[in-house]
Amino acid sequence: MEVLFKVIRQQQNSSPVVQTYVLDTEAGNTILDCLNRIKWEQDGTLAFRKNCRNTICGSCAMRINGRSALACKENVGSEIAKLQQTEITGGHANAIPEITIAPMGNMPVVKDLVVDMSSFWNNLERVAPYVSTAGRSVPEREFLQTPQERSRLDESGNCIMCGACYSECNAREVDPDFVGPHALAKAYRMVADSRDSQTESRLEEYNEGTKGVWGCTRCFYCNSVCPMGVAPLEQITKIKQEILDRKQASDSRSIRHRKVLIDLVKEGGWIDERQFGLQVVGNYFKDLKGLLSIVPLGLRMLARSKFPLSFEPSQGTQQVRSLIEAVQQQENKV
């Protein structure tokens, strides 16, 4: 079947252009197979990265029809099926199917589909992604782990550093200090490793401002595009829980945000927004600067009758409280 490939091409410091290629291909051919044929048969100037062709190295990550993925994993048939489903929903139909290929996001383009991944690797280095010095010293015998200890590393250990999650990360797009989901997934790999002796200092570092776990906006894109099932958001959540277990609500606004939310839901079944702002931003009336910062918002809400003067607990509050307490008890056992 004929497929129209729209490739977003770009040189450094120049505007992107769309170049189209028509290819006679089969449904089972991968996107990387098609790019190879375009380069070999139609346009030798097209630039993209590749290596293993077997979903191992992560080199060929790019945006395929608007989402970051591995070109060696996605095939023509599945991409067309997704597009046809969208066309049915949207009421459009094309005579020839189109597949759009673009470089990954959050990284500057070097040429065509090749991006500069320096920030990706630099942010990975910021979380010290290796077992502590003590764990790496020459031992008298092996550093043994039980099957249960090793199983904690299964998901995060599958990361192939392809950059798909980093490419789609909304937090990275707006906050250059945020290290990214790939780095924090690897960070949990170190926190969970029984051979590492720097857990406490690691957690302190990952707790700092928005460069660590609190910079994550929980948009879920990292999980949805990861080709290896690493689930970076879940690893970030695990680090947060490790931090929350060690911290008090008064330690920082990020910690209060999570703890106050849980406490208010336990108390009333949903969030009492009046108390939430005062306790999180105002630190239980101890942070005068924080309290003053929310006064303008409070006045605007009052003026527009958006400020709740009373709070009524939701139905089933006791059941909600019981569920939360059951989960907390289970977590404590683990």
mmCIF file of C-alpha atoms in Angstrom:
data_model
loop_
_atom_site.group_PDB
_atom_site.id
_atom_site.type_symbol
_atom_site.label_atom_id
_atom_site.label_comp_id
_atom_site.label_asym_id
_atom_site.label_seq_id
_atom_site.Cartn_x
_atom_site.Cartn_y
_atom_site.Cartn_z
ATOM 1 C CA MET A 1 0.000 0.000 0.000
ATOM 2 C CA GLU A 2 1.053 3.577 -0.569
ATOM 3 C CA VAL A 3 1.754 5.739 2.477
ATOM 4 C CA LEU A 4 2.594 9.439 2.542
ATOM 5 C CA PHE A 5 5.325 10.260 5.059
ATOM 6 C CA LYS A 6 5.467 13.870 6.219
ATOM 7 C CA VAL A 7 8.881 14.465 7.748
ATOM 8 C CA ILE A 8 9.529 17.631 9.741
ATOM 9 C CA ARG A 9 13.006 18.697 8.667
ATOM 10 C CA GLN A 10 15.095 21.398 10.273
ATOM 11 C CA GLN A 11 18.628 22.714 10.462
ATOM 12 C CA GLN A 12 20.106 24.345 13.532
ATOM 13 C CA ASN A 13 18.765 27.858 14.174
ATOM 14 C CA SER A 14 16.310 27.666 11.289
ATOM 15 C CA SER A 15 12.584 27.178 10.917
ATOM 16 C CA PRO A 16 11.236 23.656 10.342
ATOM 17 C CA VAL A 17 9.840 22.642 6.960
ATOM 18 C CA VAL A 18 7.652 19.709 5.971
ATOM 19 C CA GLN A 19 8.975 17.367 3.294
ATOM 20 C CA THR A 20 6.798 14.587 1.918
ATOM 21 C CA TYR A 21 7.774 11.145 0.665
ATOM 22 C CA VAL A 22 5.469 8.525 -0.875
ATOM 23 C CA LEU A 23 6.440 4.942 -0.147
ATOM 24 C CA ASP A 24 4.949 1.638 -1.221
ATOM 25 C CA THR A 25 5.172 -0.397 1.959
ATOM 26 C CA GLU A 26 3.550 -3.200 3.942
ATOM 27 C CA ALA A 27 1.574 -2.922 7.170
ATOM 28 C CA GLY A 28 4.147 -4.946 9.105
ATOM 29 C CA ASN A 29 7.076 -2.693 8.216
ATOM 30 C CA THR A 30 8.338 -0.548 11.065
ATOM 31 C CA ILE A 31 8.615 3.217 10.818
ATOM 32 C CA LEU A 32 12.391 2.792 10.954
ATOM 33 C CA ASP A 33 12.249 0.395 7.986
ATOM 34 C CA CYS A 34 10.419 3.092 6.044
ATOM 35 C CA LEU A 35 12.863 5.833 7.037
ATOM 36 C CA ASN A 36 15.747 3.616 5.945
ATOM 37 C CA ARG A 37 14.131 3.098 2.552
ATOM 38 C CA ILE A 38 13.486 6.833 2.180
ATOM 39 C CA LYS A 39 17.133 7.546 2.931
ATOM 40 C CA TRP A 40 18.482 4.759 0.717
ATOM 41 C CA GLU A 41 16.091 5.113 -2.199
ATOM 42 C CA GLN A 42 14.820 8.718 -2.270
ATOM 43 C CA ASP A 43 16.793 11.215 -0.169
ATOM 44 C CA GLY A 44 20.231 10.460 1.235
ATOM 45 C CA THR A 45 20.336 13.804 3.077
ATOM 46 C CA LEU A 46 17.653 12.790 5.600
ATOM 47 C CA ALA A 47 19.196 12.549 9.083
ATOM 48 C CA PHE A 48 17.975 10.357 11.961
ATOM 49 C CA ARG A 49 19.474 8.141 14.653
ATOM 50 C CA LYS A 50 19.297 4.353 14.699
ATOM 51 C CA ASN A 51 21.276 1.397 15.939
ATOM 52 C CA CYS A 52 19.905 -1.943 17.128
ATOM 53 C CA ARG A 53 16.509 -1.994 15.337
ATOM 54 C CA ASN A 54 15.245 -4.282 18.124
ATOM 55 C CA THR A 55 13.845 -1.971 20.863
ATOM 56 C CA ILE A 56 17.013 -2.282 22.928
ATOM 57 C CA CYS A 57 19.245 0.753 22.399
ATOM 58 C CA GLY A 58 16.650 3.561 22.347
ATOM 59 C CA SER A 59 18.495 5.465 19.601
ATOM 60 C CA CYS A 60 15.601 5.898 17.178
ATOM 61 C CA ALA A 61 13.193 7.798 19.447
ATOM 62 C CA MET A 62 11.223 10.460 17.569
ATOM 63 C CA ARG A 63 7.696 11.852 17.403
ATOM 64 C CA ILE A 64 5.414 9.697 15.313
ATOM 65 C CA ASN A 65 2.009 11.237 14.623
ATOM 66 C CA GLY A 66 2.425 13.614 17.527
ATOM 67 C CA ARG A 67 3.744 11.300 20.253
ATOM 68 C CA SER A 68 7.267 10.230 21.148
ATOM 69 C CA ALA A 69 8.027 6.592 20.360
ATOM 70 C CA LEU A 70 10.699 4.242 19.033
ATOM 71 C CA ALA A 71 10.662 4.058 15.240
ATOM 72 C CA CYS A 72 11.878 0.450 15.379
ATOM 73 C CA LYS A 73 8.904 -0.580 17.540
ATOM 74 C CA GLU A 74 5.977 1.150 15.830
ATOM 75 C CA ASN A 75 4.785 -0.236 12.527
ATOM 76 C CA VAL A 76 2.900 1.218 9.594
ATOM 77 C CA GLY A 77 -0.249 -0.841 10.114
ATOM 78 C CA SER A 78 -0.791 0.179 13.736
ATOM 79 C CA GLU A 79 -0.148 3.839 12.954
ATOM 80 C CA ILE A 80 -2.643 3.830 10.091
ATOM 81 C CA ALA A 81 -5.213 2.057 12.270
ATOM 82 C CA LYS A 82 -4.866 4.784 14.903
ATOM 83 C CA LEU A 83 -5.237 7.478 12.268
ATOM 84 C CA GLN A 84 -8.296 5.829 10.741
ATOM 85 C CA GLN A 85 -9.932 5.678 14.150
ATOM 86 C CA THR A 86 -9.272 9.400 14.577
ATOM 87 C CA GLU A 87 -10.643 10.131 11.107
ATOM 88 C CA ILE A 88 -13.827 8.180 11.863
ATOM 89 C CA THR A 89 -14.294 10.165 15.043
ATOM 90 C CA GLY A 90 -13.525 13.457 13.334
ATOM 91 C CA GLY A 91 -15.474 12.756 10.168
ATOM 92 C CA HIS A 92 -12.509 13.040 7.773
ATOM 93 C CA ALA A 93 -11.027 10.533 5.344
ATOM 94 C CA ASN A 94 -7.849 10.681 3.271
ATOM 95 C CA ALA A 95 -7.333 8.828 -0.010
ATOM 96 C CA ILE A 96 -3.783 7.942 1.005
ATOM 97 C CA PRO A 97 -2.819 7.436 4.658
ATOM 98 C CA GLU A 98 -0.345 9.914 6.126
ATOM 99 C CA ILE A 99 2.230 9.430 8.850
ATOM 100 C CA THR A 100 3.967 12.479 10.305
ATOM 101 C CA ILE A 101 7.499 12.129 11.672
ATOM 102 C CA ALA A 102 9.096 14.890 13.772
ATOM 103 C CA PRO A 103 12.075 15.285 16.117
ATOM 104 C CA MET A 104 11.634 14.841 19.853
ATOM 105 C CA GLY A 105 10.612 17.804 21.996
ATOM 106 C CA ASN A 106 12.333 19.655 24.855
ATOM 107 C CA MET A 107 15.689 19.341 23.067
ATOM 108 C CA PRO A 108 17.167 21.547 20.324
ATOM 109 C CA VAL A 109 17.300 20.121 16.819
ATOM 110 C CA VAL A 110 20.726 19.375 15.344
ATOM 111 C CA LYS A 111 19.435 18.263 11.952
ATOM 112 C CA ASP A 112 16.102 16.827 10.805
ATOM 113 C CA LEU A 113 15.166 14.112 13.348
ATOM 114 C CA VAL A 114 18.429 14.316 15.304
ATOM 115 C CA VAL A 115 18.264 16.335 18.539
ATOM 116 C CA ASP A 116 20.930 17.536 20.960
ATOM 117 C CA MET A 117 20.450 15.363 24.063
ATOM 118 C CA SER A 118 22.996 17.185 26.240
ATOM 119 C CA SER A 119 20.368 18.423 28.708
ATOM 120 C CA PHE A 120 18.926 14.910 28.905
ATOM 121 C CA TRP A 121 22.269 13.404 29.927
ATOM 122 C CA ASN A 122 23.258 16.338 32.156
ATOM 123 C CA ASN A 123 20.027 16.076 34.136
ATOM 124 C CA LEU A 124 20.522 12.341 34.508
ATOM 125 C CA GLU A 125 23.937 13.012 36.017
ATOM 126 C CA ARG A 126 22.377 15.417 38.539
ATOM 127 C CA VAL A 127 20.664 12.533 40.375
ATOM 128 C CA ALA A 128 23.914 10.538 40.726
ATOM 129 C CA PRO A 129 22.554 7.498 38.858
ATOM 130 C CA TYR A 130 24.931 4.900 40.237
ATOM 131 C CA VAL A 131 25.209 2.874 43.415
ATOM 132 C CA SER A 132 27.027 4.725 46.202
ATOM 133 C CA THR A 133 30.805 4.681 46.527
ATOM 134 C CA ALA A 134 30.648 2.156 49.364
ATOM 135 C CA GLY A 135 28.607 -0.164 47.193
ATOM 136 C CA ARG A 136 31.093 0.141 44.328
ATOM 137 C CA SER A 137 34.235 -0.578 46.386
ATOM 138 C CA VAL A 138 35.933 -3.927 45.786
ATOM 139 C CA PRO A 139 34.263 -6.322 48.229
ATOM 140 C CA GLU A 140 35.469 -9.500 49.867
ATOM 141 C CA ARG A 141 32.369 -11.200 48.445
ATOM 142 C CA GLU A 142 29.359 -10.367 46.300
ATOM 143 C CA PHE A 143 26.738 -7.824 47.312
ATOM 144 C CA LEU A 144 23.894 -10.292 47.600
ATOM 145 C CA GLN A 145 20.225 -9.398 47.197
ATOM 146 C CA THR A 146 17.129 -11.433 47.943
ATOM 147 C CA PRO A 147 14.635 -11.977 45.106
ATOM 148 C CA GLN A 148 12.308 -9.534 46.876
ATOM 149 C CA GLU A 149 15.010 -6.843 47.019
ATOM 150 C CA ARG A 150 15.834 -7.356 43.346
ATOM 151 C CA SER A 151 12.173 -7.241 42.350
ATOM 152 C CA ARG A 152 11.979 -3.626 43.547
ATOM 153 C CA LEU A 153 14.278 -2.677 40.664
ATOM 154 C CA ASP A 154 12.358 -4.427 37.893
ATOM 155 C CA GLU A 155 10.455 -1.482 36.397
ATOM 156 C CA SER A 156 13.087 1.242 36.750
ATOM 157 C CA GLY A 157 15.821 -1.165 35.644
ATOM 158 C CA ASN A 158 14.132 -1.561 32.249
ATOM 159 C CA CYS A 159 14.856 2.034 31.174
ATOM 160 C CA ILE A 160 16.851 2.229 27.917
ATOM 161 C CA MET A 161 17.337 6.013 28.040
ATOM 162 C CA CYS A 162 15.498 6.640 24.781
ATOM 163 C CA GLY A 163 14.293 10.110 25.825
ATOM 164 C CA ALA A 164 10.619 9.617 24.951
ATOM 165 C CA CYS A 165 9.393 10.602 28.417
ATOM 166 C CA TYR A 166 11.724 13.621 28.510
ATOM 167 C CA SER A 167 10.462 14.704 25.099
ATOM 168 C CA GLU A 168 6.826 14.774 26.244
ATOM 169 C CA CYS A 169 7.380 16.179 29.754
ATOM 170 C CA ASN A 170 5.272 19.306 30.334
ATOM 171 C CA ALA A 171 7.194 20.154 33.490
ATOM 172 C CA ARG A 172 10.506 20.254 31.573
ATOM 173 C CA GLU A 173 8.945 22.570 29.028
ATOM 174 C CA VAL A 174 8.083 25.224 31.620
ATOM 175 C CA ASP A 175 10.723 24.593 34.309
ATOM 176 C CA PRO A 176 14.347 24.268 33.138
ATOM 177 C CA ASP A 177 15.406 23.261 36.667
ATOM 178 C CA PHE A 178 13.274 20.114 36.665
ATOM 179 C CA VAL A 179 15.552 17.127 36.024
ATOM 180 C CA GLY A 180 12.952 15.153 34.090
ATOM 181 C CA PRO A 181 11.097 11.856 34.467
ATOM 182 C CA HIS A 182 13.968 9.743 33.113
ATOM 183 C CA ALA A 183 16.324 11.017 35.810
ATOM 184 C CA LEU A 184 13.831 10.529 38.631
ATOM 185 C CA ALA A 185 12.960 7.027 37.457
ATOM 186 C CA LYS A 186 16.659 6.235 37.659
ATOM 187 C CA ALA A 187 16.797 8.040 41.002
ATOM 188 C CA TYR A 188 14.258 5.620 42.431
ATOM 189 C CA ARG A 189 16.369 2.786 41.040
ATOM 190 C CA MET A 190 19.091 3.985 43.436
ATOM 191 C CA VAL A 191 16.748 4.647 46.370
ATOM 192 C CA ALA A 192 15.279 1.151 46.080
ATOM 193 C CA ASP A 193 18.648 -0.602 45.704
ATOM 194 C CA SER A 194 19.525 -2.411 48.941
ATOM 195 C CA ARG A 195 23.246 -2.071 48.108
ATOM 196 C CA ASP A 196 23.167 1.729 48.125
ATOM 197 C CA SER A 197 24.111 3.475 51.374
ATOM 198 C CA GLN A 198 23.158 7.068 50.450
ATOM 199 C CA THR A 199 19.366 6.840 50.630
ATOM 200 C CA GLU A 200 18.859 9.673 53.112
ATOM 201 C CA SER A 201 21.088 12.170 51.302
ATOM 202 C CA ARG A 202 19.504 11.209 47.985
ATOM 203 C CA LEU A 203 16.004 11.848 49.298
ATOM 204 C CA GLU A 204 17.059 15.235 50.658
ATOM 205 C CA GLU A 205 18.351 16.180 47.217
ATOM 206 C CA TYR A 206 15.286 14.904 45.365
ATOM 207 C CA ASN A 207 13.111 16.897 47.804
ATOM 208 C CA GLU A 208 14.654 20.279 46.898
ATOM 209 C CA GLY A 209 12.296 22.776 45.275
ATOM 210 C CA THR A 210 10.950 21.927 41.844
ATOM 211 C CA LYS A 211 14.141 20.443 40.438
ATOM 212 C CA GLY A 212 13.262 17.108 42.032
ATOM 213 C CA VAL A 213 10.047 15.158 42.509
ATOM 214 C CA TRP A 214 7.893 18.179 43.412
ATOM 215 C CA GLY A 215 8.485 19.685 39.964
ATOM 216 C CA CYS A 216 6.470 16.877 38.368
ATOM 217 C CA THR A 217 3.010 18.018 37.200
ATOM 218 C CA ARG A 218 1.668 14.429 37.069
ATOM 219 C CA CYS A 219 0.459 14.802 33.481
ATOM 220 C CA PHE A 220 0.999 11.056 32.873
ATOM 221 C CA TYR A 221 2.572 11.565 29.429
ATOM 222 C CA CYS A 222 5.816 9.924 30.555
ATOM 223 C CA ASN A 223 3.966 6.712 31.413
ATOM 224 C CA SER A 224 1.908 6.733 28.227
ATOM 225 C CA VAL A 225 4.878 7.028 25.848
ATOM 226 C CA CYS A 226 7.461 4.850 27.621
ATOM 227 C CA PRO A 227 8.199 1.903 25.294
ATOM 228 C CA MET A 228 9.590 -0.286 28.087
ATOM 229 C CA GLY A 229 6.902 -0.022 30.772
ATOM 230 C CA VAL A 230 9.151 1.842 33.196
ATOM 231 C CA ALA A 231 6.228 4.037 34.328
ATOM 232 C CA PRO A 232 8.361 7.054 35.390
ATOM 233 C CA LEU A 233 5.427 8.733 37.140
ATOM 234 C CA GLU A 234 5.025 5.721 39.407
ATOM 235 C CA GLN A 235 8.724 5.815 40.304
ATOM 236 C CA ILE A 236 8.428 9.542 41.093
ATOM 237 C CA THR A 237 5.422 8.801 43.301
ATOM 238 C CA LYS A 238 7.427 6.160 45.186
ATOM 239 C CA ILE A 239 10.177 8.698 45.893
ATOM 240 C CA LYS A 240 7.560 11.173 47.119
ATOM 241 C CA GLN A 241 6.189 8.568 49.505
ATOM 242 C CA GLU A 242 9.665 7.856 50.860
ATOM 243 C CA ILE A 243 10.092 11.592 51.490
ATOM 244 C CA LEU A 244 6.640 11.991 53.061
ATOM 245 C CA ASP A 245 7.336 9.138 55.464
ATOM 246 C CA ARG A 246 10.351 11.055 56.760
ATOM 247 C CA LYS A 247 9.007 14.620 56.818
ATOM 248 C CA GLN A 248 6.569 16.716 58.824
ATOM 249 C CA ALA A 249 3.956 19.013 57.310
ATOM 250 C CA SER A 250 5.835 22.056 58.575
ATOM 251 C CA ASP A 251 8.988 21.194 56.616
ATOM 252 C CA SER A 252 7.915 22.631 53.261
ATOM 253 C CA ARG A 253 4.894 23.711 51.229
ATOM 254 C CA SER A 254 5.228 20.680 48.951
ATOM 255 C CA ILE A 255 5.065 18.325 51.924
ATOM 256 C CA ARG A 256 2.102 20.208 53.408
ATOM 257 C CA HIS A 257 0.260 20.092 50.098
ATOM 258 C CA ARG A 258 0.216 16.295 50.130
ATOM 259 C CA LYS A 259 -0.320 15.766 53.853
ATOM 260 C CA VAL A 260 -3.021 18.430 54.252
ATOM 261 C CA LEU A 261 -4.891 17.103 51.230
ATOM 262 C CA ILE A 262 -5.030 13.607 52.730
ATOM 263 C CA ASP A 263 -5.994 14.882 56.183
ATOM 264 C CA LEU A 264 -8.828 17.056 54.849
ATOM 265 C CA VAL A 265 -10.214 14.271 52.663
ATOM 266 C CA LYS A 266 -10.129 11.914 55.636
ATOM 267 C CA GLU A 267 -11.963 14.507 57.716
ATOM 268 C CA GLY A 268 -14.647 15.534 55.258
ATOM 269 C CA GLY A 269 -14.665 13.152 52.313
ATOM 270 C CA TRP A 270 -13.429 15.914 50.017
ATOM 271 C CA ILE A 271 -11.268 19.014 50.328
ATOM 272 C CA ASP A 272 -12.351 21.971 52.429
ATOM 273 C CA GLU A 273 -10.781 24.588 50.147
ATOM 274 C CA ARG A 274 -10.901 27.266 52.831
ATOM 275 C CA GLN A 275 -8.699 25.242 55.140
ATOM 276 C CA PHE A 276 -6.530 23.902 52.324
ATOM 277 C CA GLY A 277 -5.195 27.316 51.299
ATOM 278 C CA LEU A 278 -4.676 28.508 54.845
ATOM 279 C CA GLN A 279 -2.883 25.359 55.963
ATOM 280 C CA VAL A 280 -0.752 24.783 52.856
ATOM 281 C CA VAL A 281 0.196 28.325 51.843
ATOM 282 C CA GLY A 282 -0.183 29.894 55.280
ATOM 283 C CA ASN A 283 1.448 27.010 57.146
ATOM 284 C CA TYR A 284 -1.319 26.863 59.756
ATOM 285 C CA PHE A 285 -1.200 30.687 60.151
ATOM 286 C CA LYS A 286 2.559 30.617 60.857
ATOM 287 C CA ASP A 287 3.671 31.962 57.472
ATOM 288 C CA LEU A 288 2.607 35.616 57.355
ATOM 289 C CA LYS A 289 4.098 36.154 53.910
ATOM 290 C CA GLY A 290 2.226 33.145 52.599
ATOM 291 C CA LEU A 291 -1.039 34.339 54.104
ATOM 292 C CA LEU A 292 -0.636 37.789 52.578
ATOM 293 C CA SER A 293 0.059 36.242 49.170
ATOM 294 C CA ILE A 294 -3.401 34.630 49.039
ATOM 295 C CA VAL A 295 -5.331 37.664 50.302
ATOM 296 C CA PRO A 296 -5.885 39.135 46.775
ATOM 297 C CA LEU A 297 -7.199 35.788 45.552
ATOM 298 C CA GLY A 298 -9.496 35.501 48.565
ATOM 299 C CA LEU A 299 -10.892 39.000 47.991
ATOM 300 C CA ARG A 300 -11.573 38.281 44.302
ATOM 301 C CA MET A 301 -13.349 35.060 45.255
ATOM 302 C CA LEU A 302 -15.485 36.905 47.807
ATOM 303 C CA ALA A 303 -16.350 39.635 45.309
ATOM 304 C CA ARG A 304 -17.523 37.053 42.792
ATOM 305 C CA SER A 305 -19.313 34.880 45.349
ATOM 306 C CA LYS A 306 -16.861 32.049 44.720
ATOM 307 C CA PHE A 307 -15.659 31.699 48.307
ATOM 308 C CA PRO A 308 -17.475 28.959 50.267
ATOM 309 C CA LEU A 309 -18.644 30.336 53.604
ATOM 310 C CA SER A 310 -19.420 26.903 54.988
ATOM 311 C CA PHE A 311 -18.307 23.342 54.447
ATOM 312 C CA GLU A 312 -20.458 20.250 54.335
ATOM 313 C CA PRO A 313 -18.808 16.819 54.489
ATOM 314 C CA SER A 314 -19.554 14.573 51.539
ATOM 315 C CA GLN A 315 -21.722 11.511 51.749
ATOM 316 C CA GLY A 316 -19.803 8.376 52.676
ATOM 317 C CA THR A 317 -17.085 10.264 54.549
ATOM 318 C CA GLN A 318 -16.620 7.363 56.939
ATOM 319 C CA GLN A 319 -16.079 4.945 54.048
ATOM 320 C CA VAL A 320 -13.540 7.306 52.465
ATOM 321 C CA ARG A 321 -11.719 7.603 55.784
ATOM 322 C CA SER A 322 -11.686 3.836 56.216
ATOM 323 C CA LEU A 323 -10.244 3.322 52.726
ATOM 324 C CA ILE A 324 -7.465 5.854 53.285
ATOM 325 C CA GLU A 325 -6.574 4.358 56.669
ATOM 326 C CA ALA A 326 -6.569 0.838 55.207
ATOM 327 C CA VAL A 327 -4.148 1.931 52.466
ATOM 328 C CA GLN A 328 -1.929 3.691 55.002
ATOM 329 C CA GLN A 329 -1.838 0.618 57.215
ATOM 330 C CA GLN A 330 -0.926 -1.554 54.232
ATOM 331 C CA GLU A 331 1.886 0.843 53.252
ATOM 332 C CA ASN A 332 3.246 0.739 56.806
ATOM 333 C CA LYS A 333 3.374 -3.053 56.674
ATOM 334 C CA VAL A 334 5.346 -2.923 53.436
#
